Coordinates of C-alpha atoms and ligand atoms in Angstrom, one line a residue:
M19 CA -7.5 1.4 4.3
C20 CA -8.8 1.4 7.5
G21 CA -7.1 -1.0 10.0
I22 CA -9.0 -3.3 12.2
I23 CA -8.0 -5.8 14.9
G24 CA -9.7 -8.3 17.4
V25 CA -8.3 -10.1 20.2
I26 CA -9.7 -12.5 22.5
Q27 CA -7.3 -13.9 25.4
E28 CA -7.5 -15.8 28.3
K29 CA -6.9 -13.4 31.1
G30 CA -5.4 -9.9 31.5
E31 CA -6.6 -6.6 30.0
V32 CA -6.5 -6.9 26.2
A33 CA -6.4 -3.0 25.5
P34 CA -2.8 -2.2 25.9
F35 CA -2.1 -5.3 23.2
I36 CA -4.9 -3.5 20.8
H37 CA -3.6 0.0 21.3
Q38 CA -0.4 -1.4 20.1
A39 CA -1.4 -3.1 17.4
L40 CA -3.6 -0.1 15.9
R41 CA -0.4 1.6 16.0
R42 CA 1.1 -1.2 13.8
L43 CA -1.9 -0.7 11.5
E44 CA -2.2 3.1 11.7
Y45 CA -0.3 3.4 8.0
R46 CA -4.3 2.1 6.9
G47 CA -5.8 5.4 8.1
Y48 CA -5.3 7.9 10.8
D49 CA -8.6 10.2 10.9
S50 CA -9.7 8.3 14.0
V51 CA -9.3 5.7 16.5
G52 CA -11.3 3.4 18.8
I53 CA -11.3 0.6 20.9
T54 CA -14.1 -1.5 22.6
T55 CA -13.4 -4.3 25.2
L56 CA -16.0 -6.5 26.8
D57 CA -15.9 -7.2 30.7
T58 CA -18.5 -8.4 33.2
S59 CA -21.3 -8.5 30.5
R60 CA -20.8 -4.7 29.7
L61 CA -18.9 -3.0 26.7
F62 CA -16.4 0.0 27.1
T63 CA -15.2 2.2 24.7
K64 CA -12.8 4.8 23.9
K65 CA -12.9 6.5 20.6
D66 CA -12.1 9.9 19.0
K67 CA -10.9 11.7 15.9
G68 CA -7.3 12.3 15.6
K69 CA -4.1 9.9 15.1
I70 CA -3.7 7.1 17.9
D71 CA -1.1 8.9 20.0
E72 CA -3.4 12.2 19.9
V73 CA -6.3 10.4 21.1
H74 CA -4.3 8.1 23.7
Q75 CA -3.0 11.4 25.2
M76 CA -6.3 12.4 25.7
L77 CA -8.3 9.3 26.6
N78 CA -5.7 7.2 27.7
L79 CA -6.6 4.0 25.3
D80 CA -4.7 1.3 27.6
D81 CA -7.6 1.9 30.4
L82 CA -10.1 -0.2 29.4
P83 CA -11.2 -3.5 31.3
G84 CA -11.6 -6.8 29.7
S85 CA -9.2 -9.6 27.9
I86 CA -11.5 -9.4 24.7
G87 CA -11.7 -6.5 22.3
I88 CA -11.9 -4.8 19.0
G89 CA -10.1 -1.9 17.8
H90 CA -10.2 0.4 14.5
T91 CA -8.2 3.1 13.0
R92 CA -10.0 5.3 10.3
W93 CA -9.8 6.5 6.9
A94 CA -13.0 8.1 6.3
T95 CA -15.2 7.3 3.6
H96 CA -18.9 8.2 4.9
G97 CA -18.9 10.9 7.4
I98 CA -16.4 13.4 8.4
P99 CA -13.7 11.9 11.0
S100 CA -15.5 12.9 14.5
M101 CA -16.0 10.9 17.7
Y102 CA -19.4 9.5 16.4
N103 CA -18.3 8.5 13.0
S104 CA -15.0 6.6 14.7
H105 CA -15.6 2.9 14.9
P106 CA -16.4 0.5 16.8
H107 CA -20.1 1.1 16.2
F108 CA -23.2 -0.6 18.2
D109 CA -26.5 -1.1 18.1
C110 CA -29.4 0.5 20.1
N111 CA -28.3 -1.2 23.4
D112 CA -24.7 -0.9 23.5
E113 CA -24.3 -4.6 23.3
I114 CA -22.9 -5.4 19.8
A115 CA -19.7 -3.8 18.8
V116 CA -18.5 -3.7 15.0
V117 CA -15.1 -2.6 13.6
H118 CA -15.4 -2.3 9.6
N119 CA -12.9 -1.9 6.8
G120 CA -14.7 -1.3 3.2
V121 CA -17.9 0.2 2.1
I122 CA -21.4 -0.9 2.2
D123 CA -22.9 0.4 -1.0
N124 CA -26.4 -0.3 -0.1
F125 CA -26.3 1.2 3.3
L126 CA -28.8 4.2 2.8
E127 CA -31.8 1.9 2.0
L128 CA -31.0 -0.5 5.0
R129 CA -30.6 2.4 7.2
E130 CA -33.8 3.6 6.5
D131 CA -35.6 0.5 6.8
L132 CA -33.8 0.1 10.4
I133 CA -35.0 3.6 11.4
K134 CA -38.5 2.9 10.2
K135 CA -38.3 -0.3 12.7
G136 CA -37.4 2.1 15.6
H137 CA -33.4 1.7 15.4
T138 CA -31.7 4.7 16.2
F139 CA -28.3 6.0 14.7
K140 CA -25.3 8.0 16.2
S141 CA -23.4 8.5 13.2
E142 CA -23.2 9.1 9.5
T143 CA -21.1 6.0 8.5
D144 CA -22.3 3.2 6.2
T145 CA -21.1 0.5 8.9
E146 CA -23.5 1.6 11.7
I147 CA -26.2 -0.4 10.0
L148 CA -24.1 -3.7 10.8
P149 CA -24.9 -3.7 14.6
H150 CA -28.3 -2.8 14.2
L151 CA -29.0 -5.4 11.6
I152 CA -27.2 -8.0 13.6
E153 CA -29.1 -6.8 16.7
D154 CA -32.4 -7.2 14.8
F155 CA -31.4 -11.0 14.0
M156 CA -30.2 -11.6 17.5
N157 CA -33.5 -10.4 18.9
D158 CA -35.0 -13.0 16.5
G159 CA -33.5 -15.8 18.6
R160 CA -30.3 -16.1 16.4
S161 CA -26.8 -16.5 17.5
L162 CA -24.1 -14.1 16.9
K163 CA -22.6 -16.0 14.2
E164 CA -26.0 -16.5 12.4
A165 CA -27.0 -13.4 12.6
L166 CA -23.5 -11.8 11.1
K167 CA -24.6 -14.4 8.5
M168 CA -27.9 -13.0 7.9
T169 CA -26.3 -9.7 7.8
T170 CA -23.8 -10.4 5.0
S171 CA -26.6 -11.8 3.1
L172 CA -28.3 -8.2 3.0
I173 CA -25.3 -6.0 2.4
E174 CA -23.6 -5.1 -0.9
G175 CA -20.3 -3.7 -0.9
T176 CA -16.7 -4.7 0.2
Y177 CA -16.1 -5.4 3.7
A178 CA -14.2 -7.1 6.7
V179 CA -15.7 -7.0 9.7
V180 CA -15.4 -8.2 13.2
V181 CA -17.9 -8.3 16.0
M182 CA -18.7 -9.3 19.4
S183 CA -21.3 -9.0 21.8
T184 CA -22.1 -9.2 25.3
R185 CA -24.8 -11.6 24.8
E186 CA -21.8 -14.1 23.7
P187 CA -19.0 -12.7 25.5
D188 CA -16.9 -15.8 25.0
K189 CA -16.2 -15.3 21.3
M190 CA -15.8 -12.7 18.4
V191 CA -16.9 -13.4 14.7
A192 CA -15.3 -12.2 11.7
T193 CA -15.8 -12.1 8.1
R194 CA -14.8 -10.5 4.7
D195 CA -15.7 -9.9 1.3
G196 CA -13.1 -7.8 -0.9
N197 CA -11.0 -6.6 2.0
P198 CA -8.4 -8.5 3.9
L199 CA -8.5 -10.4 7.3
V200 CA -5.8 -12.5 8.6
I201 CA -5.9 -14.8 11.8
G202 CA -3.2 -15.2 14.4
R203 CA -3.1 -18.0 17.4
Q204 CA -0.7 -18.2 20.1
D205 CA -1.0 -19.4 23.6
K206 CA -4.6 -19.4 24.2
T207 CA -4.9 -16.0 22.5
S208 CA -6.8 -15.7 19.0
Y209 CA -6.2 -12.6 16.9
V210 CA -8.0 -11.3 13.5
S211 CA -6.8 -8.4 11.8
S212 CA -6.5 -6.4 8.7
D213 CA -2.7 -7.1 8.3
I214 CA 0.1 -9.3 9.6
P215 CA 2.0 -6.3 11.4
A216 CA -0.8 -6.1 13.9
F217 CA 0.1 -9.5 15.8
L218 CA 3.9 -9.8 14.4
P219 CA 5.2 -9.2 18.0
V220 CA 3.5 -12.4 19.4
T221 CA 3.5 -14.7 16.1
N222 CA 4.6 -14.8 12.5
N223 CA 2.3 -17.6 11.7
M224 CA -0.9 -16.6 10.0
I225 CA -4.0 -18.0 8.8
L226 CA -5.8 -16.4 5.7
L227 CA -9.7 -15.9 5.7
L228 CA -10.9 -15.7 2.3
D229 CA -13.9 -13.8 1.0
G230 CA -16.8 -15.6 1.9
E231 CA -15.7 -17.3 5.1
L232 CA -16.7 -16.8 8.6
A233 CA -14.2 -17.4 11.3
T234 CA -15.3 -17.6 14.9
L235 CA -12.3 -17.0 17.3
T236 CA -12.3 -18.0 21.2
I237 CA -9.6 -18.6 23.7
D238 CA -9.5 -22.4 22.4
G239 CA -9.1 -21.8 18.8
I240 CA -10.6 -20.8 15.5
D241 CA -13.3 -22.1 13.8
I242 CA -13.6 -21.1 9.8
E243 CA -16.7 -22.2 7.7
K244 CA -18.0 -21.0 4.5
L245 CA -20.9 -18.3 4.7
H246 CA -23.2 -20.1 2.2
N247 CA -23.4 -23.5 3.6
G248 CA -21.6 -23.4 6.8
Q249 CA -19.1 -26.1 5.6
K250 CA -16.1 -26.1 7.8
V251 CA -12.6 -25.0 6.2
A252 CA -9.5 -26.5 7.1
R253 CA -7.1 -23.6 6.5
E254 CA -3.2 -24.6 7.0
T255 CA -1.1 -21.9 8.5
I256 CA 1.4 -19.8 6.6
K257 CA 4.8 -18.8 8.0
I258 CA 6.0 -15.4 6.7
S259 CA 9.5 -14.3 7.0
W260 CA 8.7 -11.1 8.4
T261 CA 10.0 -10.2 12.0
A262 CA 8.7 -7.6 14.7
D263 CA 11.8 -5.8 14.2
Q264 CA 11.4 -5.0 10.8
A265 CA 8.0 -3.1 11.8
Q266 CA 10.1 -0.9 14.1
K267 CA 11.7 2.5 13.9
G268 CA 15.2 0.7 14.5
G269 CA 16.5 4.1 15.8
F270 CA 15.1 6.0 12.9
P271 CA 13.0 9.0 13.3
H272 CA 10.4 7.8 10.8
F273 CA 9.4 4.5 8.9
M274 CA 10.0 5.9 5.8
L275 CA 13.7 6.9 6.3
K276 CA 14.5 3.6 8.0
E277 CA 12.7 1.9 4.8
I278 CA 14.5 4.1 2.5
H279 CA 17.6 3.0 4.1
E280 CA 16.4 -0.7 3.8
Q281 CA 16.5 -0.5 -0.2
P282 CA 19.9 -2.2 -0.4
D283 CA 18.9 -5.0 1.8
A284 CA 15.4 -5.3 -0.1
I285 CA 17.0 -5.5 -3.6
K286 CA 19.1 -8.1 -2.4
G287 CA 16.4 -10.1 -0.8
T288 CA 14.6 -10.0 -4.3
L289 CA 17.4 -10.9 -6.4
R290 CA 17.8 -14.2 -4.4
L291 CA 14.1 -15.0 -5.2
R292 CA 14.1 -18.7 -6.7
P293 CA 14.7 -18.4 -10.4
E294 CA 11.9 -20.8 -11.3
I295 CA 9.5 -18.4 -10.1
I296 CA 11.0 -15.3 -12.5
E297 CA 11.3 -17.8 -15.3
G298 CA 7.9 -19.2 -14.7
A299 CA 6.4 -15.7 -15.1
A300 CA 8.7 -14.9 -18.0
K301 CA 7.2 -18.0 -19.9
L302 CA 3.7 -17.0 -19.2
I303 CA 4.4 -13.2 -20.6
S304 CA 6.2 -14.5 -23.5
N305 CA 3.2 -16.9 -24.5
A306 CA 0.8 -13.9 -24.5
D307 CA -0.5 -11.8 -27.5
N308 CA -0.9 -8.5 -25.5
L309 CA 0.6 -7.6 -22.5
F310 CA -0.9 -5.3 -19.8
F311 CA 0.8 -3.7 -17.1
L312 CA -1.7 -2.6 -14.5
A313 CA -1.1 -0.7 -11.3
M314 CA -1.8 2.3 -9.5
G315 CA 0.4 5.1 -7.6
T316 CA 3.8 4.4 -7.1
S317 CA 3.5 0.6 -8.5
G318 CA 2.3 2.5 -11.6
H319 CA 5.5 4.4 -11.8
A320 CA 7.3 0.8 -11.5
A321 CA 5.0 -0.2 -14.5
V322 CA 6.3 2.6 -16.7
A323 CA 9.7 1.5 -16.0
G324 CA 9.0 -2.0 -16.4
K325 CA 7.7 -1.1 -19.9
H326 CA 11.3 0.3 -20.8
M327 CA 13.0 -2.9 -19.5
F328 CA 10.8 -5.4 -21.1
A329 CA 11.1 -3.5 -24.4
S330 CA 14.9 -3.0 -24.6
L331 CA 15.8 -6.6 -22.8
G332 CA 12.8 -8.9 -24.0
G333 CA 11.7 -7.5 -27.1
V334 CA 8.0 -7.1 -25.5
L335 CA 6.2 -3.9 -25.3
P336 CA 3.5 -3.9 -22.6
I337 CA 0.7 -1.4 -22.6
V338 CA 0.8 0.3 -19.5
E339 CA -2.7 1.0 -17.8
L340 CA -4.0 2.5 -14.9
A341 CA -6.0 0.0 -13.4
S342 CA -8.6 2.5 -11.9
D343 CA -9.3 2.9 -15.9
F344 CA -8.4 -0.2 -17.4
Q345 CA -12.3 -1.5 -17.9
D346 CA -13.0 2.0 -19.3
S347 CA -10.1 1.9 -21.7
V348 CA -10.0 -1.3 -23.2
Y349 CA -13.8 -2.1 -24.3
D350 CA -13.7 -5.9 -23.6
V351 CA -10.9 -6.2 -26.2
I352 CA -9.1 -8.8 -24.4
T353 CA -8.5 -12.4 -25.2
E354 CA -7.5 -15.8 -23.0
N355 CA -4.2 -15.1 -25.0
D356 CA -3.6 -12.1 -23.4
L357 CA -1.8 -11.5 -20.0
V358 CA -2.2 -8.8 -16.9
L359 CA 1.1 -8.2 -15.0
A360 CA -0.6 -6.7 -11.9
I361 CA 1.9 -4.7 -9.9
T362 CA 0.7 -3.9 -6.4
Q363 CA 3.1 -4.0 -3.1
S364 CA 0.0 -4.7 -0.8
G365 CA -1.9 -6.9 -3.2
E366 CA -5.3 -5.3 -1.9
T367 CA -5.6 -2.1 -4.0
T368 CA -9.1 -2.2 -5.0
D369 CA -8.5 -0.4 -8.5
T370 CA -6.0 -3.2 -9.2
I371 CA -7.9 -6.3 -8.0
M372 CA -11.2 -5.2 -9.9
A373 CA -9.2 -4.9 -13.2
A374 CA -7.3 -8.0 -12.6
K375 CA -10.8 -9.8 -12.1
Y376 CA -12.1 -7.9 -15.3
A377 CA -9.4 -9.1 -17.2
K378 CA -9.8 -12.7 -15.9
R379 CA -13.1 -13.0 -16.7
L380 CA -12.4 -12.0 -20.3
G381 CA -10.1 -15.0 -20.3
A382 CA -6.7 -13.3 -19.6
R383 CA -4.2 -15.0 -17.5
I384 CA -2.9 -13.1 -14.7
V385 CA 0.8 -12.7 -13.1
A386 CA 1.3 -10.8 -9.9
V387 CA 4.0 -8.9 -8.3
T388 CA 3.3 -8.2 -4.8
N389 CA 5.2 -7.8 -1.4
V390 CA 2.2 -9.5 0.7
V391 CA 2.2 -13.3 0.9
G392 CA -1.4 -14.4 0.6
S393 CA -2.8 -11.1 -0.3
S394 CA -6.0 -10.8 -2.6
I395 CA -3.8 -10.5 -6.0
T396 CA -2.3 -13.5 -4.9
R397 CA -5.7 -15.6 -5.2
L398 CA -6.5 -14.0 -8.3
A399 CA -3.3 -14.8 -10.0
D400 CA -2.2 -17.5 -12.2
H401 CA 1.3 -17.0 -11.1
T402 CA 2.9 -14.8 -8.3
I403 CA 6.1 -13.2 -7.6
I404 CA 6.6 -12.2 -4.1
T405 CA 8.9 -9.2 -3.6
Q406 CA 11.5 -9.5 -0.6
A407 CA 11.1 -5.9 0.7
G408 CA 9.8 -7.0 4.3
P409 CA 6.8 -5.2 5.7
E410 CA 6.7 -1.4 4.7
I411 CA 4.9 0.7 7.2
G412 CA 5.7 4.4 5.7
V413 CA 2.7 5.3 3.5
A414 CA 4.8 6.6 0.7
A415 CA 6.2 3.5 -1.3
T416 CA 10.2 3.5 -1.0
K417 CA 11.4 0.2 -0.5
T418 CA 8.7 -1.7 -2.1
F419 CA 8.9 0.6 -5.3
M420 CA 12.5 -0.7 -5.4
V421 CA 11.9 -4.4 -5.2
Q422 CA 9.0 -3.9 -7.7
L423 CA 11.7 -2.6 -10.2
T424 CA 13.9 -5.5 -9.2
S425 CA 11.4 -8.1 -10.1
L426 CA 10.6 -6.2 -13.3
A427 CA 14.3 -6.2 -14.1
Q428 CA 14.5 -10.1 -13.4
L429 CA 11.6 -10.7 -15.5
A430 CA 12.9 -8.4 -18.5
L431 CA 16.3 -10.3 -18.5
A432 CA 14.5 -13.5 -18.0
L433 CA 12.4 -12.5 -21.2
G434 CA 15.4 -11.7 -23.1
E435 CA 16.9 -15.0 -22.6
L436 CA 13.5 -16.6 -23.7
T437 CA 12.8 -14.2 -26.6
A438 CA 16.5 -13.9 -27.7
H439 CA 15.5 -10.3 -28.3
Q440 CA 19.1 -9.4 -26.9
D441 CA 22.7 -11.0 -27.5
P442 CA 23.0 -13.5 -24.4
E443 CA 26.5 -11.8 -23.5
I444 CA 24.4 -8.4 -23.3
I445 CA 21.9 -10.0 -21.1
A446 CA 24.8 -11.5 -18.8
I447 CA 26.4 -8.0 -18.4
K448 CA 23.0 -6.7 -17.7
R449 CA 22.5 -9.5 -15.0
S450 CA 25.7 -8.7 -13.2
A451 CA 24.9 -5.1 -13.2
L452 CA 21.7 -5.8 -11.6
E453 CA 23.6 -8.0 -8.7
K454 CA 25.4 -4.6 -8.0
M455 CA 22.4 -2.6 -7.5
P456 CA 22.4 -3.1 -3.8
K457 CA 26.0 -1.6 -3.4
I458 CA 25.1 1.1 -5.9
V459 CA 22.1 2.1 -4.0
S460 CA 23.8 2.0 -0.6
R461 CA 26.5 4.3 -1.9
V462 CA 23.8 6.9 -3.3
I463 CA 22.4 6.8 0.0
A464 CA 25.5 7.4 2.0
T465 CA 26.8 10.1 -0.6
E466 CA 23.4 11.9 -1.3
E467 CA 21.5 12.1 2.0
E468 CA 23.4 15.2 3.2
H469 CA 22.6 16.7 -0.1
A470 CA 19.2 16.0 0.2
R471 CA 18.8 17.7 3.4
H472 CA 20.7 20.5 2.1
Y473 CA 18.4 21.1 -0.8
A474 CA 15.5 20.5 1.2
R475 CA 16.5 23.9 3.1
L476 CA 17.3 26.0 -0.2
Y477 CA 14.1 25.0 -1.7
Y478 CA 11.8 24.3 1.3
A479 CA 9.8 27.5 0.4
S480 CA 9.3 26.8 -3.3
P481 CA 5.3 26.1 -3.6
S482 CA 5.7 24.2 -7.1
M483 CA 8.3 22.4 -8.7
L484 CA 8.7 20.3 -12.0
F485 CA 10.5 16.8 -12.3
L486 CA 11.2 16.2 -15.7
G487 CA 13.0 13.2 -17.4
R488 CA 13.1 11.4 -20.8
G489 CA 12.5 7.8 -21.6
I490 CA 12.7 5.3 -18.8
S491 CA 13.6 8.4 -16.2
I492 CA 10.0 10.0 -16.9
A493 CA 9.2 7.0 -14.4
T494 CA 11.8 8.7 -11.8
A495 CA 10.4 12.0 -12.4
C496 CA 7.1 11.2 -11.8
E497 CA 8.0 9.2 -8.6
G498 CA 10.2 12.0 -7.4
A499 CA 7.3 14.4 -8.1
L500 CA 4.6 12.0 -6.3
K501 CA 6.9 11.5 -3.1
L502 CA 7.2 15.2 -2.9
K503 CA 3.4 15.8 -3.3
E504 CA 2.4 12.9 -1.1
I505 CA 4.6 13.9 2.0
A506 CA 5.5 17.4 1.9
Y507 CA 2.4 18.6 0.2
N508 CA 4.1 20.7 -2.4
H509 CA 2.8 21.2 -5.9
A510 CA 5.1 19.0 -7.9
E511 CA 4.6 17.7 -11.6
G512 CA 6.4 14.9 -13.0
Y513 CA 6.7 15.3 -16.7
S514 CA 8.4 14.1 -20.0
A515 CA 11.0 16.7 -20.4
G516 CA 10.0 16.6 -24.3
E517 CA 6.5 17.2 -23.1
S518 CA 7.3 20.0 -20.9
K519 CA 7.6 22.6 -23.6
H520 CA 3.8 22.1 -24.4
G521 CA 2.6 23.5 -21.2
P522 CA 4.4 23.4 -18.0
I523 CA 7.2 25.4 -19.0
A524 CA 4.5 28.3 -18.8
L525 CA 5.1 27.8 -14.9
V526 CA 8.6 28.6 -15.0
Q527 CA 10.0 32.0 -14.1
D528 CA 13.0 33.4 -12.0
N529 CA 14.2 30.7 -9.6
Y530 CA 11.5 28.3 -10.3
P531 CA 12.8 24.6 -9.3
V532 CA 13.2 22.2 -12.3
I533 CA 14.5 19.1 -11.4
F534 CA 16.0 16.9 -14.2
V535 CA 16.8 13.2 -13.9
A536 CA 19.8 13.0 -16.2
P537 CA 21.5 9.8 -16.3
N538 CA 23.9 9.0 -19.1
D539 CA 21.7 7.1 -21.3
E540 CA 20.8 8.3 -25.1
T541 CA 18.3 10.7 -24.1
R542 CA 21.1 12.9 -22.4
T543 CA 21.9 15.2 -25.6
R544 CA 18.1 16.1 -25.8
L545 CA 17.6 16.4 -22.1
I546 CA 20.3 19.1 -22.2
G547 CA 18.6 20.9 -24.8
N548 CA 15.4 20.9 -22.2
I549 CA 17.9 22.0 -19.6
M550 CA 18.9 25.1 -21.4
E551 CA 15.3 26.1 -22.3
M552 CA 14.2 25.9 -18.6
K553 CA 17.4 27.7 -17.9
A554 CA 16.7 30.3 -20.2
R555 CA 13.6 31.2 -18.5
G556 CA 15.2 31.6 -15.1
A557 CA 14.8 28.1 -13.8
S558 CA 16.8 27.0 -10.8
I559 CA 18.0 23.7 -12.0
V560 CA 18.7 20.5 -9.9
S561 CA 19.9 17.7 -11.9
V562 CA 20.4 14.2 -10.7
L563 CA 23.3 13.1 -12.7
E564 CA 25.8 10.7 -13.4
E565 CA 29.4 11.2 -11.4
G566 CA 31.7 13.4 -13.5
D567 CA 29.2 14.8 -16.0
G568 CA 30.7 18.2 -16.0
E569 CA 28.4 19.4 -18.9
I570 CA 25.2 18.8 -17.0
Q571 CA 26.8 20.1 -13.7
S572 CA 27.5 23.2 -15.2
L573 CA 24.1 24.0 -16.2
S574 CA 23.0 23.1 -13.0
D575 CA 22.6 25.0 -9.8
S576 CA 22.2 21.8 -7.5
V577 CA 23.3 18.4 -8.2
F578 CA 22.9 14.8 -7.0
S579 CA 25.5 12.3 -8.2
I580 CA 24.8 8.9 -9.2
P581 CA 27.9 6.5 -9.9
R582 CA 28.8 5.7 -13.1
G583 CA 28.1 2.8 -15.2
V584 CA 24.3 2.2 -14.3
E585 CA 22.7 0.4 -17.0
P586 CA 20.0 2.3 -18.5
E587 CA 17.2 -0.3 -17.9
F588 CA 18.2 -0.1 -14.1
S589 CA 18.4 3.7 -13.9
V590 CA 15.2 4.3 -11.9
M591 CA 16.9 2.2 -9.0
P592 CA 19.5 4.5 -8.0
Y593 CA 18.2 7.8 -9.6
I594 CA 15.0 7.6 -7.4
V595 CA 16.9 7.3 -4.2
P596 CA 18.0 11.1 -3.8
L597 CA 14.2 12.3 -4.8
Q598 CA 13.0 10.2 -2.0
L599 CA 15.5 11.8 0.5
F600 CA 14.7 15.1 -0.8
S601 CA 11.0 14.7 -0.3
Y602 CA 11.7 13.1 3.2
Y603 CA 13.7 16.0 4.4
M604 CA 11.2 18.6 2.6
A605 CA 8.4 16.9 4.7
T606 CA 10.3 17.1 8.1
L607 CA 11.5 20.4 7.7
K608 CA 8.0 21.7 7.1
G609 CA 7.3 19.8 10.4
Y610 CA 5.1 17.1 8.5
D611 CA 5.0 13.5 9.4
P612 CA 6.2 11.9 6.3
D613 CA 5.0 8.1 7.6
K614 CA 1.3 9.6 7.8
P615 CA 0.6 11.9 5.0
R616 CA -2.6 13.6 5.1
N617 CA -5.8 12.4 3.3
L618 CA -3.7 9.2 2.2
A619 CA -3.7 5.7 3.2
K620 CA -1.1 2.6 2.2
S621 CA -3.8 0.4 1.1
V622 CA -6.4 1.9 -1.0
T623 CA -9.4 -0.3 -0.6
V624 CA -12.1 1.7 -2.2
L625 CA -12.6 2.5 -5.8
Ligands
LIG706 C1 -1.6 4.0 -2.2 C2 -0.4 4.3 -1.4 C3 0.8 4.5 -2.5 C4 0.6 3.1 -3.4 C5 -0.7 3.1 -4.3 C6 -1.0 1.6 -4.6 O1 -1.7 5.5 -2.9 O2 -0.5 5.4 -0.7 O3 2.3 4.5 -1.9 O4 1.7 3.1 -4.6 O5 -1.7 3.2 -3.3 O6 -0.5 0.7 -3.7 P1 -0.1 -0.7 -4.1 O7 -0.2 -1.6 -3.0 O8 -1.2 -1.5 -5.3 O9 1.3 -0.7 -4.7

């Protein structure tokens, strides 16, 4: 949520790089954008509301002088998207520029104090207090670094900030608490950013900045120190396997479509994880008294599917909770014998991080499933599984969902081996079925994309739809509905088919679309009953069914077919694919950009 970037290079203009870096960070927010550069003791700024390409068209973001600069792409919290609320923000004399990701909780009182002291504010943002506080401390004779340190001692909330000033034009300083910052270094250039894709075209070596640390960036290098005592920090460089190409559209019209197509490779990569990583997590889980799955959004749907996998294969029944509501639901009834499995592709979702921190405080162990090396959740966790989706840029999660499911399936199998809940032969059969999943998903993409495009045209004008399933397919139904809501802005509800009779069925009238997720598992007969109920009320039935399921096909107006023989525990993986494609084509048909859905951001770092 909000993307920030700072670059300091030896010579040449830095604005074009910052502009491109912001495009790579745009998934973090796209209400407004801004760049400030520093040249010959002056700051130069272009900023406005709108997506980067729109603002660039109006202002030409490349046309700014200077070889040091900062940039920001915003997801609005305090203040509407407007030119004045766009970052960077400045002190009274336009000598100090700040970009910020996060929320300063006590900004109102600090702002009042500053106004009393004579500072003038131009925006409604919480961020703007930062340059003014820094200004005061610098006016008292402190260096930029010291002024930032003093400022952090006054503010409460979460932040990642990057600051530069005409008073010390040879550097920029950055610090964080609760929001991510990574540092890059290549050829007399230093980079600091919210996320790796920003500087991936120049380097895939990154240095993590941790909470409570401050980095000073110059053309000669990077210094990291602890905020509270100034102690130097020696931090090793981490090489990540992501490539710049992975963060490009590669011929696809949108990242989302590319990422849907990348799913078979993402599963393959995740299946190749070292066995001890999965086994280590399974051991911790098998020793726990209570097991909680905590996640948000799409990751929450992976958690629901994971619950079925764990119960069926491992004989362990996890408690699935929305991370945002965990603390309010468990009333401290957690002990050191419990374990939290935190599922978060970004590793930065504040709700999930806060819930994991809370459980940790009560003594629980934490296992994380995340797609981002070095993300916040990895530092909280006792054990981490890094899924191998590569960078996901589309805001609506697709391939990261697929790899979460893959890892949960691997974990459930490993757990099954440990607990001997299932016969080893059954586990071996399931394991080999999971190995075949990349091929199956690949085939579904190949055969169902055209159907998805076609059904999008058929159902394009329907304002509302139901997605129903039973058992593990409730996860598929909910995820299918979420995708449609997120990117095509249709009202869509994912529901248990069993529960649908207790309310949602009231919505159904002639031609109302109801999408049934209908794998050939033990729920099938009961699901057919639900299809009949909806059909009797005039619904238009779309089924995602097993190839050759003539009975459900005859009850359906439209079908997506999934190859036979998918193990029930893994059915979400292929069955979600047509629904991802359907949402994609619904969104594009309506003229929406599926990569940047309205009001959403990929990494939600507010509570
Ligand atoms: C946001 C994104 C979703 C994602 C959710 C949880 O809402 O738009 O795609 O599923 O956050 O994110 P996480 O990084 O924790 O998986």
